[in-house]
Amino acid sequence: MQFRDLKKQYEVLKNDIDKAMIDVAASSAYIMGKPVKELEAELAEYVGVKHCISCGNGTDALTIALKVLGVGAGDVVFVPDFTFFASAEVVSLEGARPVFVDVEEDTFNISIADLEAKVKEVIAQGQYTPKAVIAVDLFGLPANYKELRTVAEQYGLKIIEDGAQGFGGAFEGKRACGFGDISTTSFFPAKPLGCYGDGGAIFTDSDEYAALADSFRVHGKGSFKYDNVRIGVNSRLDTLQAAILKVKFKAFHEYELDAVNKAAEMYTEKLSGKVETPVVPEGYYSSWAQYTIKLKDRATRDALQAALKEAGIPSMVYYPTPMHKQTAHIPYGPYAEDLCPVAASLCERVLSLPIHPYISEDDVDMVCSTVLKFAL
Ligand SMILES: *Cc1c(COP(=O)(O)O)cnc(C)c1O
C-alpha cells in the first residue's frame, strides 16, 4: 500500500500527461511557455481571484509574498507553531522575526485567541512591528479566516494564506488560496495538486501585489528582463510542470477532490468513536492533504504506527516537532516551555494515515481494521 499513490494516478492520466510532456519538448519553449500562462489563468479563475503568479516552489511563493508585503528587519510575522518548517523559515530568511502561535486542538489550524494574545505581547514589548500573519491551511482544511480577518484588521496585519496543503479546500463557497491578502500554494508532488517536481504559485486580487510578485520572481525585473528595478529571485514554474499540472488540474477538480473526500468519509465512518478523527467544521470543505488521527499519548501513537508498519501499512507523523523547538529557530527564542501547549501535545499524538483519490475501499478497510484491532 502507498501512502499517496502517485503511480496509480499517472497510470490513469498517462495518455494525456505523456502527450503534454512531449508537446513541451517539441515546442522548445521550456521557460514561460504557453502552458504557464494558461495554467495561471485557469487556477486564478478556479480560486476566484484576479491573479495567479506561478513560481518555482511553495517556499519561494511564501518568500515572494513576504517581499511583496515589504516584510524585513524589525518586523514580526505570526506563524502557527504546528506546520511544515517552510512556513516559518521564510520569515527568518527575510530578516524578520517569526512569533509562534498555538493552534486549535480540533482543526490543527492557528488559534485566533492565541494570535491576539501574541500580537498584544509584541506590541507591549515595543521592540518589533507586527506586520503579517501566515495562516496555514493544514492538512487541507482552510484556517478560520473569518475571525482571523477581524483580528488582522484590528491590529493592521496583512494575511498571507499558506495554502500549500489547502488548494481545493473551501469555506462557505469561497475557495482556498483566495483568503489571504496574498496567498500561496505548492505543487510538490505529494500536495493535493502536485506536479512532477517542484512548483508553486501566488494568488492575489491586488493588481499592485501581482505586478510586484511577477517582478520578484524574475530578478526584480522592471519593464523587461534586463531592466532590474529591485532585488528579486529566479523562481519560475517550468513549462513542463505547467503542462503536467493542466492535465492533473482537470482530474483534480473533475473527480479527484470528490474521491478523496469519499475516502475521508469512509475513514471517519469506520474510526469515529474509536480514535479521534479529524474535524471539518460546518461550512468548511477539506482537500485532505492528510487524514490525521489523534491518539491519547505518544506511547500509544508510536505503538500504533509500529503495528501498522507490521501490517505493511505506511503512516506518517506530521509533525513530530513544534516550530519553536526546531533547532534552527532556537536563536530566535528563548521560548517558554509552555509557549504553545496544544501544538506540543499534537506533535506527540498525531498520526497521518494513507489517503489519496485513488485509494480503494479495501485498502481503507484494511487500515481501519488494523487501527481498530489496536485501539480495542
Ligand atoms: C509543502 C509546504 C510548503 C513548501 O512547499 P515547497 O513547494 O515544498 O517549497 C510550505 N508550507 C506548507 C504548509 C507546506 O506543507
Coordinates of C-alpha atoms in Angstrom, one line a residue, residues 76-298:
V76 CA 7.3 40.3 13.3
V77 CA 5.3 37.7 11.4
F78 CA 3.0 35.4 13.3
V79 CA 3.2 31.8 12.3
P80 CA 1.4 28.7 13.7
D81 CA 3.6 26.5 15.8
F82 CA 2.3 23.3 14.2
T83 CA 3.2 23.4 10.5
F84 CA 5.8 22.4 7.9
F85 CA 9.2 24.2 8.6
A86 CA 8.9 26.4 5.4
S87 CA 6.0 28.4 6.8
A88 CA 8.3 29.9 9.4
E89 CA 11.7 29.5 7.7
V90 CA 10.8 32.2 5.1
V91 CA 10.2 34.8 7.8
S92 CA 13.7 34.4 9.2
L93 CA 15.2 34.3 5.7
E94 CA 13.8 37.8 5.1
G95 CA 15.4 39.1 8.3
A96 CA 12.1 39.4 10.1
R97 CA 11.2 37.6 13.4
P98 CA 8.8 34.7 13.5
V99 CA 6.5 34.6 16.5
F100 CA 4.9 31.3 17.1
V101 CA 1.2 31.0 17.8
D102 CA -0.6 28.0 19.2
V103 CA -3.2 26.0 17.2
E104 CA -6.7 24.7 17.7
E105 CA -6.9 21.1 19.0
D106 CA -9.7 20.1 16.7
T107 CA -8.8 21.8 13.4
F108 CA -5.0 21.9 13.8
N109 CA -5.1 25.5 12.5
I110 CA -4.0 28.8 14.0
S111 CA -5.7 29.8 17.2
I112 CA -7.3 33.2 16.9
A113 CA -7.3 33.8 20.6
D114 CA -3.6 32.9 21.0
L115 CA -2.8 35.1 17.9
E116 CA -4.4 38.1 19.6
A117 CA -2.5 37.4 22.8
K118 CA 0.8 37.1 21.0
V119 CA 0.1 40.3 19.0
K120 CA -0.6 42.2 22.3
E121 CA 2.7 40.8 23.8
V122 CA 4.7 42.1 20.8
I123 CA 3.0 45.5 20.9
A124 CA 3.6 45.7 24.7
Q125 CA 7.3 44.9 24.3
G126 CA 7.6 47.6 21.7
Q127 CA 10.7 46.2 20.0
Y128 CA 9.2 45.0 16.8
T129 CA 6.4 45.9 14.4
P130 CA 3.6 43.3 14.0
K131 CA 3.4 43.1 10.2
A132 CA 1.7 40.0 9.0
V133 CA 0.3 36.6 9.9
I134 CA 1.0 33.5 7.8
A135 CA -2.1 31.3 8.3
V136 CA -1.7 27.7 7.2
D137 CA -4.5 25.5 5.7
L138 CA -3.1 22.5 7.5
F139 CA -3.8 19.0 6.1
G140 CA -6.2 20.5 3.5
L141 CA -8.6 22.4 5.8
P142 CA -8.8 26.2 5.4
A143 CA -7.9 28.2 8.6
N144 CA -10.6 30.3 10.4
Y145 CA -10.3 33.3 8.0
K146 CA -13.5 35.0 9.2
E147 CA -12.2 35.6 12.7
L148 CA -8.6 36.0 11.5
R149 CA -9.7 38.9 9.3
T150 CA -11.3 40.7 12.2
V151 CA -8.1 40.4 14.3
A152 CA -5.8 41.2 11.4
E153 CA -7.8 44.4 10.7
Q154 CA -7.8 45.4 14.3
Y155 CA -4.0 45.3 14.5
G156 CA -3.1 46.2 10.9
L157 CA -1.7 42.8 10.0
K158 CA -1.6 41.6 6.4
I159 CA -2.8 38.0 5.9
I160 CA -0.6 35.5 4.0
E161 CA -2.5 32.3 3.4
D162 CA -0.1 29.4 3.2
G163 CA -2.3 27.1 1.1
A164 CA 0.5 24.6 0.2
Q165 CA -1.7 21.8 1.6
G166 CA -5.0 23.7 1.2
F167 CA -5.6 24.0 -2.6
G168 CA -9.1 22.7 -3.4
G169 CA -10.4 23.4 0.1
A170 CA -13.2 25.9 0.7
F171 CA -15.2 27.8 3.3
E172 CA -18.8 28.9 2.6
G173 CA -18.3 28.6 -1.1
K174 CA -15.1 30.5 -1.2
R175 CA -12.0 28.6 -2.3
A176 CA -8.7 28.2 -0.5
C177 CA -5.8 30.4 -1.8
G178 CA -8.4 33.2 -2.0
F179 CA -8.5 34.1 1.7
G180 CA -5.2 36.0 2.1
D181 CA -4.3 39.5 1.0
I182 CA -1.8 37.3 -0.8
S183 CA -2.0 33.5 -0.8
T184 CA 0.4 30.8 -1.8
T185 CA 0.4 27.1 -2.7
S186 CA 2.9 24.4 -3.6
F187 CA 2.8 21.8 -6.4
F188 CA 5.3 19.5 -4.7
P189 CA 4.2 16.0 -5.9
A190 CA 2.5 14.9 -2.7
K191 CA 0.4 18.0 -2.3
P192 CA -3.3 18.0 -3.2
L193 CA -2.4 19.3 -6.6
G194 CA 1.1 18.2 -7.4
C195 CA 3.4 18.3 -10.4
Y196 CA 6.3 16.1 -11.3
G197 CA 8.9 18.1 -9.5
D198 CA 8.9 21.4 -7.6
G199 CA 6.4 24.1 -8.4
G200 CA 4.3 26.8 -6.6
A201 CA 2.0 29.8 -7.1
I202 CA 0.9 33.1 -5.6
F203 CA -2.7 34.3 -5.7
T204 CA -4.0 37.8 -5.1
D205 CA -6.8 40.2 -6.0
S206 CA -4.4 43.1 -5.9
D207 CA -3.0 44.4 -9.2
E208 CA -0.2 46.0 -7.3
Y209 CA 0.8 42.8 -5.4
A210 CA 0.5 40.8 -8.6
A211 CA 2.8 43.1 -10.5
L212 CA 5.4 43.0 -7.7
A213 CA 5.2 39.2 -7.5
D214 CA 5.7 39.0 -11.2
S215 CA 8.8 41.2 -10.9
F216 CA 10.3 39.5 -7.8
R217 CA 10.1 36.0 -9.5
V218 CA 12.3 37.2 -12.4
H219 CA 15.2 39.0 -10.7
G220 CA 13.2 42.1 -9.8
K221 CA 12.6 42.9 -13.5
G222 CA 11.2 46.3 -14.5
S223 CA 9.8 47.0 -17.9
F224 CA 11.7 44.0 -19.3
K225 CA 14.1 41.2 -18.1
Y226 CA 17.3 43.3 -18.4
D227 CA 15.8 46.3 -16.6
N228 CA 16.2 45.3 -12.9
V229 CA 14.5 47.6 -10.5
R230 CA 14.6 45.6 -7.3
I231 CA 16.5 42.6 -5.9
G232 CA 14.4 39.5 -6.7
V233 CA 14.9 35.8 -7.2
N234 CA 14.9 33.3 -10.0
S235 CA 11.8 31.3 -9.4
R236 CA 9.6 30.3 -12.4
L237 CA 7.4 27.3 -12.9
D238 CA 8.8 25.2 -15.8
T239 CA 6.6 25.0 -18.9
L240 CA 6.9 21.2 -18.5
Q241 CA 5.4 21.3 -15.0
A242 CA 2.7 23.7 -16.1
A243 CA 1.7 21.3 -18.9
I244 CA 1.6 18.4 -16.5
L245 CA -0.4 20.5 -14.0
K246 CA -3.0 21.4 -16.6
V247 CA -3.8 17.7 -17.1
K248 CA -3.7 17.0 -13.4
F249 CA -5.8 20.1 -12.5
K250 CA -8.6 18.8 -14.8
A251 CA -8.7 15.5 -13.0
F252 CA -8.3 17.3 -9.7
H253 CA -11.4 19.4 -10.0
E254 CA -13.5 17.0 -12.0
Y255 CA -13.2 13.9 -9.7
E256 CA -10.2 13.7 -7.5
L257 CA -11.4 16.1 -4.9
D258 CA -14.7 14.2 -4.6
A259 CA -12.9 10.9 -4.5
V260 CA -10.5 11.9 -1.7
N261 CA -13.5 13.3 0.3
K262 CA -15.2 9.9 -0.1
A263 CA -12.1 8.2 1.2
A264 CA -12.0 10.5 4.2
E265 CA -15.7 9.9 4.9
M266 CA -15.1 6.1 4.8
Y267 CA -12.3 6.5 7.3
T268 CA -14.4 8.7 9.6
E269 CA -17.4 6.4 9.5
K270 CA -15.2 3.4 10.5
L271 CA -13.0 5.1 13.0
S272 CA -15.1 7.7 14.8
G273 CA -15.7 6.9 18.4
K274 CA -12.7 4.6 18.5
V275 CA -9.9 7.1 17.9
E276 CA -10.1 10.9 17.5
T277 CA -10.8 11.5 13.8
P278 CA -10.2 14.9 12.0
V279 CA -12.9 17.6 12.3
V280 CA -14.2 19.5 9.4
P281 CA -16.3 22.3 10.9
E282 CA -19.7 23.3 9.5
G283 CA -19.3 25.3 6.2
Y284 CA -15.7 24.0 5.5
Y285 CA -14.5 21.7 2.8
S286 CA -11.1 20.0 3.0
S287 CA -8.9 18.9 0.2
W288 CA -7.4 16.2 2.5
A289 CA -3.7 16.7 2.0
Q290 CA -3.6 14.4 5.1
Y291 CA -6.0 12.3 7.1
T292 CA -4.7 12.7 10.6
I293 CA -6.0 11.0 13.7
K294 CA -5.1 11.7 17.3
L295 CA -4.1 9.1 19.9
K296 CA -4.1 9.5 23.7
D297 CA -0.4 9.8 24.1
R298 CA 3.0 9.4 22.4

